[in-house]
């Protein structure tokens, strides 16, 4: 990835921690035993108004997608004979997921809890989400499924002179 690409990823994934009030925690339906901001060594709270630590779920999801960039680079460099379309396809796949995560940003909040056996505050990834009825969606897709038996032998390759133009990869 280029420096520009990495800067764009950092812009999306390096988000500030949140300071949530007890009322906000309650309204969001989050655990009331979420970790609060600690006191500094002098006994004064680091954040002026005491609250719980939170993190935006969509930033967390983008953070989880981000490590696929080195996988993409590794795959593309390891398979040198990969045609341009293959490399472009990998890049496209990561970008489509990135766009979807941004366009439908999950506004859930990740809070933190104290967990036995772990020395620091641990993220509570059990956040509520609004989900699509995926089985219903698959049913809709099934109702519109193309009968591939009727298109068997269809040659989908480009042929000159058929009134079509080739376009560049977006």
PDB file of C-alpha atoms in Angstrom:
ATOM      1  CA  UNK A   1       0.000   0.000   0.000  1.00  0.00           C
ATOM      2  CA  UNK A   2       1.133   3.543  -0.716  1.00  0.00           C
ATOM      3  CA  UNK A   3       1.820   6.124   1.999  1.00  0.00           C
ATOM      4  CA  UNK A   4      -1.385   7.875   0.930  1.00  0.00           C
ATOM      5  CA  UNK A   5      -3.372   4.652   1.377  1.00  0.00           C
ATOM      6  CA  UNK A   6      -1.843   4.017   4.801  1.00  0.00           C
ATOM      7  CA  UNK A   7      -2.600   7.603   5.857  1.00  0.00           C
ATOM      8  CA  UNK A   8      -6.222   7.119   4.776  1.00  0.00           C
ATOM      9  CA  UNK A   9      -6.483   3.875   6.798  1.00  0.00           C
ATOM     10  CA  UNK A  10      -4.997   5.598   9.852  1.00  0.00           C
ATOM     11  CA  UNK A  11      -7.519   8.410   9.482  1.00  0.00           C
ATOM     12  CA  UNK A  12     -10.340   5.851   9.596  1.00  0.00           C
ATOM     13  CA  UNK A  13      -9.020   3.556  12.316  1.00  0.00           C
ATOM     14  CA  UNK A  14      -7.159   5.783  14.767  1.00  0.00           C
ATOM     15  CA  UNK A  15     -10.176   7.220  16.543  1.00  0.00           C
ATOM     16  CA  UNK A  16     -10.280   8.683  20.024  1.00  0.00           C
ATOM     17  CA  UNK A  17     -11.543   6.796  23.031  1.00  0.00           C
ATOM     18  CA  UNK A  18     -14.922   8.013  24.259  1.00  0.00           C
ATOM     19  CA  UNK A  19     -15.925   9.388  27.647  1.00  0.00           C
ATOM     20  CA  UNK A  20     -19.466   8.132  28.283  1.00  0.00           C
ATOM     21  CA  UNK A  21     -21.654   9.249  31.175  1.00  0.00           C
ATOM     22  CA  UNK A  22     -23.568   6.746  33.312  1.00  0.00           C
ATOM     23  CA  UNK A  23     -26.791   7.981  31.653  1.00  0.00           C
ATOM     24  CA  UNK A  24     -25.361   7.332  28.181  1.00  0.00           C
ATOM     25  CA  UNK A  25     -24.216   3.853  29.235  1.00  0.00           C
ATOM     26  CA  UNK A  26     -27.730   3.131  30.505  1.00  0.00           C
ATOM     27  CA  UNK A  27     -29.470   4.570  27.405  1.00  0.00           C
ATOM     28  CA  UNK A  28     -27.244   2.450  25.151  1.00  0.00           C
ATOM     29  CA  UNK A  29     -28.123  -0.667  27.138  1.00  0.00           C
ATOM     30  CA  UNK A  30     -24.472  -1.271  28.013  1.00  0.00           C
ATOM     31  CA  UNK A  31     -23.114  -2.872  31.153  1.00  0.00           C
ATOM     32  CA  UNK A  32     -23.209  -0.613  34.188  1.00  0.00           C
ATOM     33  CA  UNK A  33     -19.938  -2.134  35.399  1.00  0.00           C
ATOM     34  CA  UNK A  34     -18.027  -0.774  32.397  1.00  0.00           C
ATOM     35  CA  UNK A  35     -14.523   0.478  33.163  1.00  0.00           C
ATOM     36  CA  UNK A  36     -14.295   4.131  34.175  1.00  0.00           C
ATOM     37  CA  UNK A  37     -11.461   6.473  33.377  1.00  0.00           C
ATOM     38  CA  UNK A  38      -8.740   5.985  36.002  1.00  0.00           C
ATOM     39  CA  UNK A  39      -7.330   8.528  38.385  1.00  0.00           C
ATOM     40  CA  UNK A  40      -3.889   9.886  37.653  1.00  0.00           C
ATOM     41  CA  UNK A  41      -1.077   9.168  40.151  1.00  0.00           C
ATOM     42  CA  UNK A  42      -2.030  12.397  41.965  1.00  0.00           C
ATOM     43  CA  UNK A  43      -5.557  11.109  42.595  1.00  0.00           C
ATOM     44  CA  UNK A  44      -7.253  13.412  40.092  1.00  0.00           C
ATOM     45  CA  UNK A  45      -9.251  11.841  37.276  1.00  0.00           C
ATOM     46  CA  UNK A  46      -7.516  12.042  33.898  1.00  0.00           C
ATOM     47  CA  UNK A  47     -10.793  13.105  32.273  1.00  0.00           C
ATOM     48  CA  UNK A  48     -12.462  16.045  34.012  1.00  0.00           C
ATOM     49  CA  UNK A  49     -15.976  14.593  34.115  1.00  0.00           C
ATOM     50  CA  UNK A  50     -15.896  11.007  35.318  1.00  0.00           C
ATOM     51  CA  UNK A  51     -17.219   8.560  32.761  1.00  0.00           C
ATOM     52  CA  UNK A  52     -16.774   5.142  31.228  1.00  0.00           C
ATOM     53  CA  UNK A  53     -14.297   4.278  28.496  1.00  0.00           C
ATOM     54  CA  UNK A  54     -15.842   3.515  25.111  1.00  0.00           C
ATOM     55  CA  UNK A  55     -14.849   3.026  21.491  1.00  0.00           C
ATOM     56  CA  UNK A  56     -16.900   3.313  18.296  1.00  0.00           C
ATOM     57  CA  UNK A  57     -17.726  -0.155  16.908  1.00  0.00           C
ATOM     58  CA  UNK A  58     -17.347   0.872  13.238  1.00  0.00           C
ATOM     59  CA  UNK A  59     -13.790   2.067  13.941  1.00  0.00           C
ATOM     60  CA  UNK A  60     -13.130  -1.308  15.573  1.00  0.00           C
ATOM     61  CA  UNK A  61     -14.465  -3.122  12.477  1.00  0.00           C
ATOM     62  CA  UNK A  62     -12.275  -1.039  10.153  1.00  0.00           C
ATOM     63  CA  UNK A  63      -9.338  -1.729  12.471  1.00  0.00           C
ATOM     64  CA  UNK A  64     -10.036  -5.473  12.043  1.00  0.00           C
ATOM     65  CA  UNK A  65     -10.163  -5.148   8.242  1.00  0.00           C
ATOM     66  CA  UNK A  66      -6.968  -3.077   8.052  1.00  0.00           C
ATOM     67  CA  UNK A  67      -4.515  -5.969   8.701  1.00  0.00           C
ATOM     68  CA  UNK A  68      -5.700  -7.584   5.470  1.00  0.00           C
ATOM     69  CA  UNK A  69      -3.637  -4.986   3.571  1.00  0.00           C
ATOM     70  CA  UNK A  70      -0.329  -6.775   4.332  1.00  0.00           C
ATOM     71  CA  UNK A  71      -2.007 -10.079   3.422  1.00  0.00           C
ATOM     72  CA  UNK A  72      -3.022  -8.557   0.121  1.00  0.00           C
ATOM     73  CA  UNK A  73       0.497  -7.202  -0.488  1.00  0.00           C
ATOM     74  CA  UNK A  74       2.052 -10.535   0.530  1.00  0.00           C
ATOM     75  CA  UNK A  75      -0.284 -12.494  -1.739  1.00  0.00           C
ATOM     76  CA  UNK A  76       0.229 -10.165  -4.684  1.00  0.00           C
ATOM     77  CA  UNK A  77       4.032 -10.175  -4.338  1.00  0.00           C
ATOM     78  CA  UNK A  78       4.291 -13.924  -3.715  1.00  0.00           C
ATOM     79  CA  UNK A  79       2.279 -14.784  -6.819  1.00  0.00           C
ATOM     80  CA  UNK A  80       4.249 -12.697  -9.319  1.00  0.00           C
ATOM     81  CA  UNK A  81       2.573 -14.318 -12.295  1.00  0.00           C
ATOM     82  CA  UNK A  82      -0.848 -13.159 -11.078  1.00  0.00           C
ATOM     83  CA  UNK A  83      -2.531 -11.289 -13.926  1.00  0.00           C
ATOM     84  CA  UNK A  84      -3.396  -7.641 -13.362  1.00  0.00           C
ATOM     85  CA  UNK A  85      -7.059  -8.536 -12.971  1.00  0.00           C
ATOM     86  CA  UNK A  86      -6.243 -10.843 -10.033  1.00  0.00           C
ATOM     87  CA  UNK A  87      -4.334  -8.153  -8.163  1.00  0.00           C
ATOM     88  CA  UNK A  88      -7.011  -5.581  -8.955  1.00  0.00           C
ATOM     89  CA  UNK A  89      -9.634  -8.030  -7.729  1.00  0.00           C
ATOM     90  CA  UNK A  90      -7.956  -8.434  -4.327  1.00  0.00           C
ATOM     91  CA  UNK A  91      -7.646  -4.670  -3.968  1.00  0.00           C
ATOM     92  CA  UNK A  92     -11.272  -4.277  -5.030  1.00  0.00           C
ATOM     93  CA  UNK A  93     -12.492  -6.806  -2.439  1.00  0.00           C
ATOM     94  CA  UNK A  94     -10.801  -5.020   0.463  1.00  0.00           C
ATOM     95  CA  UNK A  95     -12.045  -1.657  -0.812  1.00  0.00           C
ATOM     96  CA  UNK A  96     -15.653  -2.855  -1.146  1.00  0.00           C
ATOM     97  CA  UNK A  97     -15.623  -4.068   2.463  1.00  0.00           C
ATOM     98  CA  UNK A  98     -14.011  -0.790   3.602  1.00  0.00           C
ATOM     99  CA  UNK A  99     -16.686   1.226   1.780  1.00  0.00           C
ATOM    100  CA  UNK A 100     -19.492  -0.860   3.262  1.00  0.00           C
ATOM    101  CA  UNK A 101     -18.109  -0.464   6.782  1.00  0.00           C
ATOM    102  CA  UNK A 102     -17.944   3.307   6.320  1.00  0.00           C
ATOM    103  CA  UNK A 103     -21.280   3.750   4.523  1.00  0.00           C
ATOM    104  CA  UNK A 104     -23.187   1.647   7.045  1.00  0.00           C
ATOM    105  CA  UNK A 105     -21.074   2.607  10.046  1.00  0.00           C
ATOM    106  CA  UNK A 106     -22.025   0.638  13.129  1.00  0.00           C
ATOM    107  CA  UNK A 107     -22.681   3.243  15.807  1.00  0.00           C
ATOM    108  CA  UNK A 108     -22.610   0.683  18.624  1.00  0.00           C
ATOM    109  CA  UNK A 109     -20.170   1.421  21.420  1.00  0.00           C
ATOM    110  CA  UNK A 110     -17.554  -0.986  22.755  1.00  0.00           C
ATOM    111  CA  UNK A 111     -16.963  -0.519  26.480  1.00  0.00           C
ATOM    112  CA  UNK A 112     -14.344  -2.146  28.676  1.00  0.00           C
ATOM    113  CA  UNK A 113     -14.539  -4.412  31.716  1.00  0.00           C
ATOM    114  CA  UNK A 114     -12.196  -5.846  34.300  1.00  0.00           C
ATOM    115  CA  UNK A 115     -11.628  -9.522  33.507  1.00  0.00           C
ATOM    116  CA  UNK A 116      -9.986 -12.079  35.791  1.00  0.00           C
ATOM    117  CA  UNK A 117      -6.581 -13.145  34.514  1.00  0.00           C
ATOM    118  CA  UNK A 118      -6.103 -10.077  32.304  1.00  0.00           C
ATOM    119  CA  UNK A 119      -3.990  -7.229  33.656  1.00  0.00           C
ATOM    120  CA  UNK A 120      -5.678  -4.365  31.815  1.00  0.00           C
ATOM    121  CA  UNK A 121      -9.185  -3.280  30.918  1.00  0.00           C
ATOM    122  CA  UNK A 122     -10.598  -5.709  28.330  1.00  0.00           C
ATOM    123  CA  UNK A 123     -12.960  -4.681  25.494  1.00  0.00           C
ATOM    124  CA  UNK A 124     -16.507  -5.995  25.758  1.00  0.00           C
ATOM    125  CA  UNK A 125     -17.175  -6.952  22.138  1.00  0.00           C
ATOM    126  CA  UNK A 126     -20.684  -8.184  22.952  1.00  0.00           C
ATOM    127  CA  UNK A 127     -22.304  -5.092  21.471  1.00  0.00           C
ATOM    128  CA  UNK A 128     -25.847  -4.952  20.147  1.00  0.00           C
ATOM    129  CA  UNK A 129     -26.291  -4.617  16.407  1.00  0.00           C
ATOM    130  CA  UNK A 130     -29.245  -3.991  14.115  1.00  0.00           C
ATOM    131  CA  UNK A 131     -29.158  -6.835  11.637  1.00  0.00           C
ATOM    132  CA  UNK A 132     -30.732  -7.561   8.292  1.00  0.00           C
ATOM    133  CA  UNK A 133     -32.931 -10.651   8.022  1.00  0.00           C
ATOM    134  CA  UNK A 134     -30.234 -12.551   6.133  1.00  0.00           C
ATOM    135  CA  UNK A 135     -32.363 -15.662   5.649  1.00  0.00           C
ATOM    136  CA  UNK A 136     -35.068 -13.436   4.150  1.00  0.00           C
ATOM    137  CA  UNK A 137     -32.464 -11.865   1.879  1.00  0.00           C
ATOM    138  CA  UNK A 138     -31.272 -15.315   0.759  1.00  0.00           C
ATOM    139  CA  UNK A 139     -34.911 -16.221   0.047  1.00  0.00           C
ATOM    140  CA  UNK A 140     -35.266 -13.127  -2.152  1.00  0.00           C
ATOM    141  CA  UNK A 141     -32.051 -14.081  -3.982  1.00  0.00           C
ATOM    142  CA  UNK A 142     -33.314 -17.650  -4.429  1.00  0.00           C
ATOM    143  CA  UNK A 143     -36.518 -16.381  -6.030  1.00  0.00           C
ATOM    144  CA  UNK A 144     -34.440 -14.535  -8.642  1.00  0.00           C
ATOM    145  CA  UNK A 145     -31.784 -17.186  -9.223  1.00  0.00           C
ATOM    146  CA  UNK A 146     -30.692 -17.431 -12.858  1.00  0.00           C
ATOM    147  CA  UNK A 147     -31.224 -20.827 -14.451  1.00  0.00           C
ATOM    148  CA  UNK A 148     -27.602 -21.533 -15.343  1.00  0.00           C
ATOM    149  CA  UNK A 149     -28.710 -24.582 -17.355  1.00  0.00           C
ATOM    150  CA  UNK A 150     -30.270 -22.180 -19.854  1.00  0.00           C
ATOM    151  CA  UNK A 151     -27.027 -20.218 -20.295  1.00  0.00           C
ATOM    152  CA  UNK A 152     -24.665 -23.204 -20.431  1.00  0.00           C
ATOM    153  CA  UNK A 153     -21.978 -22.639 -23.009  1.00  0.00           C
ATOM    154  CA  UNK A 154     -22.441 -18.870 -22.946  1.00  0.00           C
ATOM    155  CA  UNK A 155     -19.138 -17.271 -23.847  1.00  0.00           C
ATOM    156  CA  UNK A 156     -18.773 -14.189 -21.699  1.00  0.00           C
ATOM    157  CA  UNK A 157     -15.425 -13.145 -23.178  1.00  0.00           C
ATOM    158  CA  UNK A 158     -15.088  -9.865 -25.059  1.00  0.00           C
ATOM    159  CA  UNK A 159     -15.162  -9.997 -28.857  1.00  0.00           C
ATOM    160  CA  UNK A 160     -14.313  -7.071 -31.111  1.00  0.00           C
ATOM    161  CA  UNK A 161     -16.993  -5.812 -33.470  1.00  0.00           C
ATOM    162  CA  UNK A 162     -20.056  -6.555 -31.367  1.00  0.00           C
ATOM    163  CA  UNK A 163     -20.806  -2.900 -30.702  1.00  0.00           C
ATOM    164  CA  UNK A 164     -19.285  -2.993 -27.231  1.00  0.00           C
ATOM    165  CA  UNK A 165     -16.362  -1.071 -25.840  1.00  0.00           C
ATOM    166  CA  UNK A 166     -13.859  -2.175 -23.253  1.00  0.00           C
ATOM    167  CA  UNK A 167     -13.486   0.052 -20.230  1.00  0.00           C
ATOM    168  CA  UNK A 168     -10.576   0.362 -17.829  1.00  0.00           C
ATOM    169  CA  UNK A 169     -10.707  -1.061 -14.342  1.00  0.00           C
ATOM    170  CA  UNK A 170     -12.213   1.487 -11.951  1.00  0.00           C
TER     171      UNK A 170
END
